[in-house]
CSV table of C-alpha atoms in Angstrom, one decimal:
chain,number,residue,atom,x,y,z
A,1,MET,CA,101.3,289.9,69.6
A,2,GLY,CA,103.8,289.8,66.7
A,3,SER,CA,103.2,291.1,63.1
A,4,PRO,CA,101.8,288.6,60.5
A,5,GLN,CA,104.7,286.4,59.3
A,6,ASP,CA,103.7,286.3,55.6
A,7,LEU,CA,104.3,290.0,55.2
A,8,ARG,CA,107.1,292.5,54.7
A,9,TYR,CA,107.5,295.9,56.2
A,10,THR,CA,108.9,299.2,55.7
A,11,ASP,CA,110.5,301.6,58.2
A,12,ASP,CA,107.4,303.8,57.6
A,13,HIS,CA,105.0,301.1,58.7
A,14,GLU,CA,103.6,300.0,55.6
A,15,TRP,CA,103.2,296.2,54.9
A,16,ALA,CA,103.6,294.4,51.6
A,17,ARG,CA,102.3,291.0,50.6
A,18,LEU,CA,103.3,289.2,47.4
A,19,GLU,CA,100.2,287.7,45.7
A,20,ALA,CA,100.0,284.6,43.5
A,21,ASP,CA,99.7,286.8,40.4
A,22,GLY,CA,102.9,288.6,41.1
A,23,THR,CA,101.3,291.8,42.4
A,24,ILE,CA,102.0,293.5,45.7
A,25,THR,CA,99.2,294.4,48.1
A,26,VAL,CA,100.1,297.3,50.3
A,27,GLY,CA,98.7,298.6,53.6
A,28,ILE,CA,99.7,300.2,57.1
A,29,THR,CA,100.6,298.2,60.0
A,30,ASP,CA,98.7,297.7,63.2
A,31,HIS,CA,101.2,299.9,64.9
A,32,ALA,CA,100.7,302.6,62.4
A,33,GLN,CA,96.9,302.5,62.7
A,34,ASP,CA,97.1,302.5,66.4
A,35,ALA,CA,99.4,305.5,66.5
A,36,LEU,CA,97.3,307.5,63.9
A,37,GLY,CA,94.0,307.0,65.9
A,38,ASP,CA,90.6,307.0,64.1
A,39,VAL,CA,91.2,307.1,60.4
A,40,VAL,CA,88.7,309.4,58.7
A,41,PHE,CA,90.0,309.8,55.0
A,42,VAL,CA,92.3,307.9,52.8
A,43,ASP,CA,93.6,309.7,49.7
A,44,LEU,CA,93.9,307.0,47.1
A,45,PRO,CA,96.0,307.3,44.0
A,46,ALA,CA,94.7,306.8,40.5
A,47,VAL,CA,94.8,303.4,39.0
A,48,GLY,CA,97.5,303.2,36.4
A,49,ARG,CA,99.9,305.7,38.2
A,50,THR,CA,103.5,304.7,38.7
A,51,VAL,CA,105.1,305.1,41.9
A,52,ASP,CA,108.9,304.9,43.0
A,53,ALA,CA,110.1,302.9,45.8
A,54,LYS,CA,109.9,305.0,48.9
A,55,GLY,CA,107.8,307.5,46.8
A,56,THR,CA,104.5,308.9,48.3
A,57,PHE,CA,101.4,307.3,46.8
A,58,GLY,CA,98.7,308.5,48.9
A,59,VAL,CA,97.7,310.0,52.3
A,60,VAL,CA,95.9,308.6,55.3
A,61,GLU,CA,94.2,311.1,57.7
A,62,SER,CA,93.0,310.5,61.2
A,63,VAL,CA,91.0,313.0,63.2
A,64,LYS,CA,94.2,314.6,64.4
A,65,THR,CA,97.0,314.0,61.7
A,66,VAL,CA,97.8,313.8,58.1
A,67,SER,CA,100.4,311.0,57.2
A,68,ASP,CA,101.9,310.2,53.9
A,69,LEU,CA,101.9,306.7,52.5
A,70,TYR,CA,105.1,305.4,51.1
A,71,ALA,CA,105.5,302.7,48.4
A,72,PRO,CA,107.4,299.6,49.6
A,73,CYS,CA,108.6,299.1,46.0
A,74,ALA,CA,108.6,300.7,42.5
A,75,GLY,CA,105.5,299.8,40.5
A,76,GLU,CA,102.3,300.7,38.8
A,77,VAL,CA,99.0,301.0,40.8
A,78,VAL,CA,96.7,298.2,39.5
A,79,ALA,CA,94.0,298.4,42.1
A,80,VAL,CA,92.8,300.6,45.0
A,81,ASN,CA,90.6,299.7,47.9
A,82,GLY,CA,87.6,301.8,46.9
A,83,GLU,CA,85.7,300.6,50.0
A,84,LEU,CA,87.8,302.9,52.1
A,85,SER,CA,86.3,305.9,50.7
A,86,GLY,CA,83.1,305.0,52.5
A,87,ALA,CA,84.6,303.1,55.3
A,88,PRO,CA,87.9,304.5,56.1
A,89,GLU,CA,87.7,303.0,59.6
A,90,GLN,CA,88.5,299.6,58.1
A,91,VAL,CA,92.1,300.8,58.3
A,92,ASN,CA,91.8,300.7,62.1
A,93,LYS,CA,89.5,297.6,62.3
A,94,ASP,CA,91.4,295.3,59.9
A,95,PRO,CA,94.8,296.8,58.9
A,96,TYR,CA,96.0,293.5,57.3
A,97,GLY,CA,92.8,292.5,55.7
A,98,ALA,CA,89.8,294.7,54.7
A,99,GLY,CA,92.0,297.9,55.5
A,100,TRP,CA,94.4,297.0,52.5
A,101,ILE,CA,94.9,300.3,50.5
A,102,VAL,CA,96.6,299.6,47.0
A,103,ARG,CA,97.8,296.9,44.8
A,104,LEU,CA,101.0,297.5,42.9
A,105,ARG,CA,102.4,295.6,39.7
A,106,PRO,CA,106.1,295.8,40.7
A,107,THR,CA,108.6,297.0,38.0
A,108,SER,CA,111.7,295.6,39.6
A,109,ALA,CA,112.8,291.9,39.8
A,110,GLU,CA,112.9,291.4,43.5
A,111,PRO,CA,110.3,293.9,44.8
A,112,LEU,CA,110.4,292.9,48.5
A,113,ALA,CA,114.2,292.8,48.8
A,114,GLY,CA,115.4,295.3,51.4
A,115,LEU,CA,112.2,295.1,53.3
A,116,LYS,CA,111.9,294.0,56.8
A,117,THR,CA,110.6,290.5,57.9
A,118,ALA,CA,108.0,290.3,60.7
A,119,ALA,CA,110.7,289.5,63.1
A,120,GLU,CA,112.9,292.4,62.0
A,121,TYR,CA,109.9,294.7,62.1
A,122,ASP,CA,108.8,293.8,65.6
A,123,ALA,CA,112.5,294.2,66.7
A,124,TYR,CA,112.4,297.7,65.1
A,125,LEU,CA,109.1,298.6,66.8
A,126,ALA,CA,110.8,297.7,70.2
A,127,THR,CA,113.4,300.3,69.6
A,128,LEU,CA,110.8,303.2,69.0
B,1,MET,CA,114.9,321.8,76.6
B,2,SER,CA,113.0,319.1,78.6
B,3,LEU,CA,109.3,319.0,78.6
B,4,LEU,CA,107.4,320.3,81.6
B,5,ARG,CA,104.9,317.8,83.3
B,6,THR,CA,101.8,318.6,85.2
B,7,PRO,CA,101.5,317.5,88.7
B,8,LEU,CA,98.9,314.8,87.4
B,9,PHE,CA,101.4,313.4,85.1
B,10,GLU,CA,101.6,309.9,86.8
B,11,ASN,CA,97.8,309.8,87.3
B,12,VAL,CA,97.1,310.6,83.7
B,13,LYS,CA,99.8,308.0,82.7
B,14,ALA,CA,98.0,305.3,84.9
B,15,LYS,CA,94.8,306.0,82.8
B,16,GLY,CA,96.5,305.1,79.6
B,17,GLY,CA,97.3,308.6,78.2
B,18,ARG,CA,99.3,308.8,75.1
B,19,PHE,CA,101.7,311.6,75.6
B,20,VAL,CA,102.9,314.3,73.0
B,21,PRO,CA,104.8,317.5,73.2
B,22,PHE,CA,102.4,320.4,73.4
B,23,GLY,CA,103.7,324.0,73.8
B,24,GLY,CA,106.6,323.0,76.0
B,25,TRP,CA,104.5,320.5,78.0
B,26,GLU,CA,104.2,316.7,77.9
B,27,MET,CA,100.4,316.3,77.5
B,28,ALA,CA,98.1,313.4,76.8
B,29,VAL,CA,96.8,313.6,73.4
B,30,GLN,CA,94.4,310.7,73.6
B,31,PHE,CA,93.3,307.7,75.8
B,32,ALA,CA,90.6,305.4,74.2
B,33,GLY,CA,90.6,307.3,71.1
B,34,ILE,CA,89.4,310.8,69.9
B,35,GLN,CA,85.9,309.6,68.6
B,36,SER,CA,85.1,307.7,71.8
B,37,GLU,CA,86.4,310.5,74.1
B,38,HIS,CA,84.5,313.0,72.2
B,39,ASP,CA,81.3,311.0,72.4
B,40,ALA,CA,81.8,310.5,76.0
B,41,VAL,CA,81.9,314.2,76.9
B,42,ARG,CA,79.0,314.9,74.4
B,43,THR,CA,76.7,312.4,76.0
B,44,GLY,CA,78.2,311.4,79.4
B,45,MET,CA,81.2,313.0,81.1
B,46,GLY,CA,85.0,313.4,80.7
B,47,ILE,CA,87.8,314.7,82.6
B,48,PHE,CA,90.8,316.7,81.3
B,49,ASP,CA,94.1,317.5,83.0
B,50,VAL,CA,94.5,321.2,82.1
B,51,SER,CA,97.2,322.0,84.7
B,52,HIS,CA,99.4,323.5,82.0
B,53,MET,CA,97.0,326.5,81.9
B,54,GLY,CA,98.3,329.6,83.5
B,55,GLU,CA,96.7,331.5,86.6
B,56,ILE,CA,97.5,335.1,87.4
B,57,GLU,CA,96.2,336.9,90.4
B,58,ILE,CA,95.9,340.7,90.6
B,59,ARG,CA,95.3,342.2,94.0
B,60,GLY,CA,95.2,345.8,95.3
B,61,ARG,CA,92.8,348.7,95.7
B,62,ASP,CA,92.7,349.5,92.0
B,63,ALA,CA,92.8,345.8,90.8
B,64,LEU,CA,89.5,345.6,89.0
B,65,ALA,CA,89.9,348.9,87.2
B,66,ALA,CA,93.4,348.1,86.3
B,67,VAL,CA,92.5,344.8,84.8
B,68,ASN,CA,89.5,346.3,83.0
B,69,ARG,CA,91.9,348.6,81.2
B,70,LEU,CA,93.8,345.6,79.8
B,71,ILE,CA,90.7,343.5,78.4
B,72,THR,CA,88.2,344.1,75.7
B,73,ASN,CA,85.1,342.9,77.8
B,74,ASP,CA,84.0,344.7,80.9
B,75,LEU,CA,84.4,343.5,84.6
B,76,THR,CA,81.9,346.3,85.7
B,77,ARG,CA,79.1,344.4,84.0
B,78,ILE,CA,79.4,341.3,86.1
B,79,ALA,CA,79.1,340.7,89.8
B,80,ASP,CA,81.6,339.5,92.5
B,81,GLY,CA,81.6,335.7,92.1
B,82,GLN,CA,81.2,335.8,88.3
B,83,ALA,CA,83.7,335.4,85.5
B,84,LEU,CA,83.9,336.4,81.9
B,85,TYR,CA,85.5,335.4,78.7
B,86,THR,CA,87.7,338.1,77.0
B,87,CYS,CA,90.5,339.2,74.8
B,88,MET,CA,93.5,341.2,75.9
B,89,CYS,CA,94.7,343.5,73.0
B,90,GLN,CA,97.6,345.3,72.0
B,91,PRO,CA,97.4,349.0,71.0
B,92,ASP,CA,96.9,347.9,67.4
B,93,GLY,CA,94.0,345.8,68.3
B,94,GLY,CA,96.0,342.4,67.7
B,95,ILE,CA,95.3,339.8,70.4
B,96,VAL,CA,97.8,339.3,73.2
B,97,ASP,CA,95.7,336.3,74.5
B,98,ASP,CA,92.1,335.2,75.3
B,99,LEU,CA,91.4,334.8,79.0
B,100,VAL,CA,88.9,333.8,81.5
B,101,VAL,CA,88.7,336.6,84.1
B,102,TYR,CA,87.3,335.9,87.6
B,103,ARG,CA,85.9,338.7,89.7
B,104,TYR,CA,86.3,337.9,93.3
B,105,GLY,CA,85.8,341.5,94.1
B,106,PRO,CA,87.0,345.2,93.2
B,107,GLU,CA,90.4,344.5,94.9
B,108,HIS,CA,90.9,340.9,93.8
B,109,ILE,CA,90.9,339.4,90.1
B,110,PHE,CA,92.1,336.1,89.1
B,111,ILE,CA,92.9,335.2,85.5
B,112,CYS,CA,93.4,331.9,83.7
B,113,CYS,CA,95.4,332.3,80.5
B,114,ASN,CA,96.8,330.1,77.8
B,115,ALA,CA,99.7,327.9,78.7
B,116,SER,CA,101.8,329.1,75.8
B,117,ASN,CA,101.3,332.7,76.7
B,118,ARG,CA,101.8,332.7,80.2
B,119,GLU,CA,105.2,334.3,80.5
B,120,LYS,CA,104.1,336.8,77.6
B,121,ASP,CA,100.8,337.7,79.5
B,122,PHE,CA,102.3,338.0,82.9
B,123,ALA,CA,105.0,340.5,81.5
B,124,TRP,CA,102.3,342.4,79.6
B,125,ILE,CA,100.1,342.7,82.6
B,126,VAL,CA,102.9,343.7,84.9
B,127,GLU,CA,103.8,346.3,82.4
B,128,HIS,CA,100.5,347.8,81.9
B,129,LEU,CA,98.8,347.7,85.3
B,130,THR,CA,97.9,351.1,86.5
B,131,GLY,CA,97.2,352.5,90.0
B,132,GLU,CA,97.5,350.4,93.2
B,133,ALA,CA,97.5,346.7,91.8
B,134,ARG,CA,100.1,344.0,91.7
B,135,ALA,CA,100.1,340.9,89.7
B,136,VAL,CA,101.4,337.5,90.8
B,137,ASP,CA,102.1,334.3,88.5
B,138,ARG,CA,100.5,331.6,90.6
B,139,SER,CA,100.5,329.1,87.8
B,140,VAL,CA,102.8,326.6,89.5
B,141,GLU,CA,100.6,326.5,92.6
B,142,PHE,CA,97.7,325.1,90.7
B,143,ALA,CA,96.6,322.0,89.2
B,144,GLN,CA,93.5,322.4,86.9
B,145,LEU,CA,90.9,319.7,86.0
B,146,ALA,CA,88.0,320.1,83.8
B,147,VAL,CA,85.0,317.8,84.3
B,148,GLN,CA,82.6,318.2,81.4
B,149,GLY,CA,79.6,316.6,80.0
B,150,PRO,CA,75.9,316.4,80.9
B,151,ALA,CA,76.7,314.0,83.8
B,152,ALA,CA,79.5,316.2,85.0
B,153,PRO,CA,77.6,318.4,87.4
B,154,ALA,CA,76.0,315.6,89.3
B,155,LEU,CA,79.4,314.0,89.9
B,156,VAL,CA,81.0,317.1,91.2
B,157,GLN,CA,78.0,317.7,93.5
B,158,ARG,CA,78.5,314.2,95.0
B,159,LEU,CA,81.9,315.4,96.1
B,160,THR,CA,81.1,318.8,97.6
B,161,ARG,CA,79.0,320.5,100.1
B,162,VAL,CA,78.8,323.7,98.0
B,163,ASP,CA,75.2,323.7,96.5
B,164,LEU,CA,76.0,323.8,92.8
B,165,SER,CA,72.5,323.7,91.5
B,166,PRO,CA,72.0,327.6,91.7
B,167,MET,CA,75.5,328.2,90.2
B,168,LYS,CA,74.9,329.5,86.6
B,169,ARG,CA,77.3,329.2,83.7
B,170,TYR,CA,80.5,331.6,84.2
B,171,TRP,CA,79.9,331.8,88.0
B,172,PHE,CA,82.3,330.4,90.5
B,173,ALA,CA,82.7,329.7,94.2
B,174,GLU,CA,85.4,328.5,96.6
B,175,GLY,CA,84.9,325.2,98.6
B,176,GLU,CA,86.1,321.7,99.2
B,177,VAL,CA,85.8,318.8,96.5
B,178,ALA,CA,86.7,315.7,97.9
B,179,GLY,CA,88.1,317.5,100.9
B,180,ILE,CA,90.5,319.5,98.7
B,181,PRO,CA,90.3,323.3,98.6
B,182,SER,CA,89.1,324.3,95.1
B,183,ILE,CA,88.0,327.0,92.9
B,184,ILE,CA,84.8,325.5,91.5
B,185,SER,CA,84.1,327.3,88.1
B,186,ARG,CA,81.1,326.5,86.0
B,187,THR,CA,83.1,327.1,82.8
B,188,GLY,CA,84.7,324.9,80.1
B,189,TYR,CA,85.9,324.6,76.5
B,190,THR,CA,83.7,322.1,75.3
B,191,GLY,CA,80.2,323.4,74.9
B,192,GLU,CA,78.9,321.1,77.5
B,193,ASP,CA,77.8,321.8,81.1
B,194,GLY,CA,80.6,321.1,83.6
B,195,PHE,CA,83.2,322.6,85.9
B,196,GLU,CA,86.8,323.7,85.9
B,197,LEU,CA,88.3,323.1,89.2
B,198,TYR,CA,91.6,324.8,90.5
B,199,VAL,CA,93.3,323.1,93.4
B,200,PRO,CA,96.6,323.1,95.1
B,201,ALA,CA,99.0,321.5,92.7
B,202,ALA,CA,100.2,318.7,95.2
B,203,GLN,CA,96.4,317.7,95.5
B,204,GLY,CA,95.5,317.5,91.9
B,205,GLY,CA,96.3,313.9,91.5
B,206,ARG,CA,94.2,313.1,94.5
B,207,LEU,CA,91.3,315.0,93.0
B,208,TRP,CA,91.7,313.2,89.8
B,209,ASP,CA,91.6,309.8,91.6
B,210,ALA,CA,88.7,310.8,93.8
B,211,LEU,CA,86.5,311.8,90.8
B,212,PHE,CA,87.2,308.4,89.1
B,213,ASP,CA,86.4,306.6,92.3
B,214,ALA,CA,83.1,308.4,92.7
B,215,ALA,CA,82.1,308.1,89.0
B,216,ASP,CA,82.1,304.2,89.1
B,217,GLY,CA,83.3,303.7,85.6
B,218,ALA,CA,81.2,306.7,84.1
B,219,LEU,CA,84.0,309.2,83.9
B,220,HIS,CA,86.4,309.0,80.9
B,221,PRO,CA,89.9,310.6,80.7
B,222,ILE,CA,90.0,313.0,77.7
B,223,GLY,CA,93.1,314.0,75.7
B,224,LEU,CA,94.1,317.1,73.9
B,225,GLY,CA,92.8,315.6,70.7
B,226,ALA,CA,89.1,315.4,71.6
B,227,ARG,CA,89.6,318.9,73.4
B,228,ASP,CA,90.3,320.2,70.0
B,229,THR,CA,87.4,318.6,68.3
B,230,LEU,CA,85.0,319.5,71.0
B,231,ARG,CA,86.0,323.1,71.1
B,232,LEU,CA,85.9,323.3,67.2
B,233,GLU,CA,82.4,322.1,67.0
B,234,MET,CA,81.6,325.1,69.1
B,235,LYS,CA,83.7,327.4,67.0
B,236,PHE,CA,85.7,328.3,70.3
B,237,ALA,CA,88.9,330.0,69.1
B,238,LEU,CA,92.3,328.5,70.0
B,239,TYR,CA,95.1,331.0,70.4
B,240,GLY,CA,97.8,330.4,67.9
B,241,ASN,CA,95.4,328.8,65.4
B,242,ASP,CA,92.4,331.1,65.0
B,243,ILE,CA,93.6,334.2,66.8
B,244,ASP,CA,97.0,335.8,67.4
B,245,ALA,CA,98.7,339.2,67.5
B,246,THR,CA,97.8,339.7,63.8
B,247,THR,CA,94.1,339.2,64.2
B,248,SER,CA,91.5,341.4,65.9
B,249,PRO,CA,88.8,340.3,68.2
B,250,LEU,CA,86.1,342.0,65.6
B,251,GLU,CA,87.5,339.9,62.8
B,252,ALA,CA,87.6,336.7,64.8
B,253,GLY,CA,83.8,337.1,65.6
B,254,LEU,CA,84.6,338.1,69.1
B,255,GLY,CA,82.7,341.3,69.1
B,256,TRP,CA,80.5,340.0,71.9
B,257,VAL,CA,83.3,340.3,74.3
B,258,THR,CA,84.6,343.7,72.8
B,259,ARG,CA,83.0,346.6,74.6
B,260,LEU,CA,83.9,349.3,72.2
B,261,ASP,CA,82.1,351.9,74.3
B,262,LYS,CA,83.5,350.8,77.7
B,263,GLU,CA,83.8,353.6,80.1
B,264,GLY,CA,87.4,354.1,81.0
B,265,GLY,CA,88.6,352.5,77.9
B,266,PHE,CA,91.0,349.7,77.2
B,267,ILE,CA,94.2,349.1,75.3
B,268,GLY,CA,93.4,348.8,71.6
B,269,GLN,CA,89.9,350.5,71.8
B,270,ASP,CA,90.5,353.3,69.5
B,271,VAL,CA,91.8,351.1,66.8
B,272,LEU,CA,89.1,348.7,67.1
B,273,ARG,CA,86.5,351.4,67.0
B,274,ALA,CA,88.0,352.7,63.8
B,275,GLN,CA,88.1,349.1,62.5
B,276,LYS,CA,84.4,348.8,63.3
B,277,ALA,CA,83.6,352.3,61.7
B,278,SER,CA,85.4,351.7,58.4
B,279,GLY,CA,83.9,348.1,58.0
B,280,LEU,CA,85.8,344.9,58.5
B,281,THR,CA,87.6,343.4,55.3
B,282,ARG,CA,87.6,339.9,56.5
B,283,GLY,CA,86.0,337.5,59.0
B,284,LEU,CA,86.5,334.3,60.8
B,285,ILE,CA,83.8,331.9,59.6
B,286,GLY,CA,82.9,328.2,60.1
B,287,PHE,CA,82.7,326.0,56.9
B,288,GLN,CA,81.8,322.5,56.2
B,289,MET,CA,83.6,320.4,53.4
B,290,GLN,CA,81.3,319.1,50.9
B,291,GLY,CA,83.6,316.1,50.2
B,292,LYS,CA,85.2,313.7,52.7
B,293,VAL,CA,88.7,315.2,52.9
B,294,PRO,CA,89.7,317.2,56.0
B,295,ALA,CA,91.0,320.7,55.8
B,296,ARG,CA,93.8,321.6,58.0
B,297,HIS,CA,95.3,324.6,59.8
B,298,GLY,CA,97.3,326.7,57.2
B,299,TYR,CA,95.6,325.5,54.0
B,300,ALA,CA,94.6,328.1,51.6
B,301,VAL,CA,90.9,329.1,51.0
B,302,VAL,CA,90.6,329.8,47.2
B,303,ASP,CA,87.9,331.0,45.0
B,304,ALA,CA,86.4,329.4,42.0
B,305,ASP,CA,89.3,330.6,39.8
B,306,GLY,CA,91.9,329.3,42.2
B,307,GLN,CA,93.0,332.6,43.6
B,308,THR,CA,93.7,332.5,47.2
B,309,ILE,CA,91.4,334.5,49.4
B,310,GLY,CA,92.1,333.3,52.8
B,311,THR,CA,93.4,330.7,55.2
B,312,VAL,CA,92.1,327.8,57.2
B,313,THR,CA,92.8,328.4,60.8
B,314,SER,CA,91.4,325.1,62.3
B,315,GLY,CA,90.0,322.0,60.6
B,316,SER,CA,89.1,318.4,61.4
B,317,PHE,CA,86.7,315.6,61.0
B,318,SER,CA,83.8,316.4,63.4
B,319,PRO,CA,83.1,313.4,65.6
B,320,THR,CA,79.5,314.6,66.1
B,321,LEU,CA,78.5,315.5,62.7
B,322,LYS,CA,80.7,312.8,60.8
B,323,THR,CA,81.7,315.5,58.3
B,324,CYS,CA,84.7,317.8,57.9
B,325,ILE,CA,84.4,321.0,59.5
B,326,GLY,CA,86.9,324.1,60.0
B,327,MET,CA,87.3,327.8,60.6
B,328,ALA,CA,88.9,330.2,58.2
B,329,TYR,CA,89.4,334.0,57.5
B,330,VAL,CA,87.8,334.9,54.4
B,331,PRO,CA,86.9,338.4,52.7
B,332,LYS,CA,83.9,340.0,54.0
B,333,SER,CA,81.9,339.1,50.8
B,334,SER,CA,82.3,335.4,51.5
B,335,THR,CA,81.2,335.5,55.2
B,336,ALA,CA,77.6,334.9,54.8
B,337,PRO,CA,76.4,331.4,55.5
B,338,GLY,CA,75.7,329.5,52.3
B,339,SER,CA,78.7,331.2,50.6
B,340,GLN,CA,80.6,328.7,48.5
B,341,ILE,CA,84.5,328.5,49.0
B,342,PHE,CA,87.2,326.1,48.1
B,343,VAL,CA,90.0,324.7,50.3
B,344,GLN,CA,93.3,323.9,48.6
B,345,VAL,CA,94.1,320.2,49.8
B,346,ARG,CA,97.4,319.1,48.3
B,347,ASP,CA,96.9,319.3,44.5
B,348,ARG,CA,93.2,320.1,44.4
B,349,ALA,CA,90.6,322.6,45.4
B,350,GLU,CA,87.9,320.9,47.5
B,351,ALA,CA,84.4,322.4,47.7
B,352,ALA,CA,83.3,323.9,51.1
B,353,VAL,CA,80.3,326.0,52.2
B,354,VAL,CA,80.1,328.5,54.9
B,355,VAL,CA,77.8,327.6,57.7
B,356,LYS,CA,76.1,329.0,60.8
B,357,THR,CA,78.0,328.4,64.0
B,358,PRO,CA,78.4,326.8,66.5
B,359,PHE,CA,78.5,323.8,64.2
B,360,VAL,CA,76.7,321.7,66.9
B,361,ALA,CA,73.8,323.4,68.5
B,362,ARG,CA,74.0,323.4,72.3
């Protein structure tokens, strides 16, 4: 099954969705959650924090591993998914929905430029 | 260097194993997922391919006495047909490896050692054997399958004529399982009942398949991920994480397999006696995180002022307790259950409390 068409993707397996209000919602892909296994903790950034493109903004931990989260674009954190502190398994169950991680207000004009389309990301996964 | 594969590689792959490099071996880290695999072993049964483990055999007139000189536990305290868990130490008390040693008889001893230590252990044993005793590294000849969980004994019993009901924990017997000559050992690394089966390497795959066939869907393949969480919940040490050449068995809480007054002595005995007499400065404790963030191997243990006082040796989410647990070396003053410690996780100190172990009662 292909990755959702309406999202853009990083090489580090984050997805990004441009919302109607101009903010960018960020999570990790289905491939990423499957590779990590059971997610037990998500280290969320503080709202108001600024992040650089490709900078780390948090950590997702499964039973076995610790994995950094990389921002798909530069921006300010305007919201975090607080539900994950009580239910980190949402990242596994619904990575593109209830498992979203942060929402950024981008600080560049074309925040999603340079990210992969779904077709490009799926082609990339096939090479891994 | 290319990774080694166990004789069961194709059988494990066929069950959906996800492989990772582990100590030079290509091993399955998980199948269905660590949580569900862990639960399967605690409540039903699971099977592990642990063919990477080493097997060293010592034979000769003085075999038992010679091996007894190398290990901290005491082979004269058990009977033929019984096995024991032990450390093997350097003269300075540091741990060469932790082992399960099988006593066939005074002239025949069989050792299971850690995969990553096999070559080192064999060289150490050959160098330090005394009297008439000869060691042979038989690791490549064996496949090893661990069948663990409350349902495991009944499954193995269905495939063997050996009466397993009188076999107590840490006893073993030779016999056929599914028609395959096996060492049937009532041991394991999970805290559950079950067996470790040593069989000829070429027949390991056939035994794996026969066990699944006989279990009719009730047997689950288990990877290294759940093997780690299962052993951690029991506070079983993992060599290279919790114990190594710089730690003593006394510090590691393995005094119960360290016979300081053993007749005939053992390598490291003098240093360990002195360590006991002068008092230990640190100990390996179990802790529980008070928040939700896992502690990991190598994280610093700090006090309320942020001063480093120790190191986390193992840490994970506990699938049984649904909290984060770990093991750490801390100063003697902080080893009592209830002691407050902190673990440095990235940029912050997370509160943890020293708890009684095993973490999960069995």
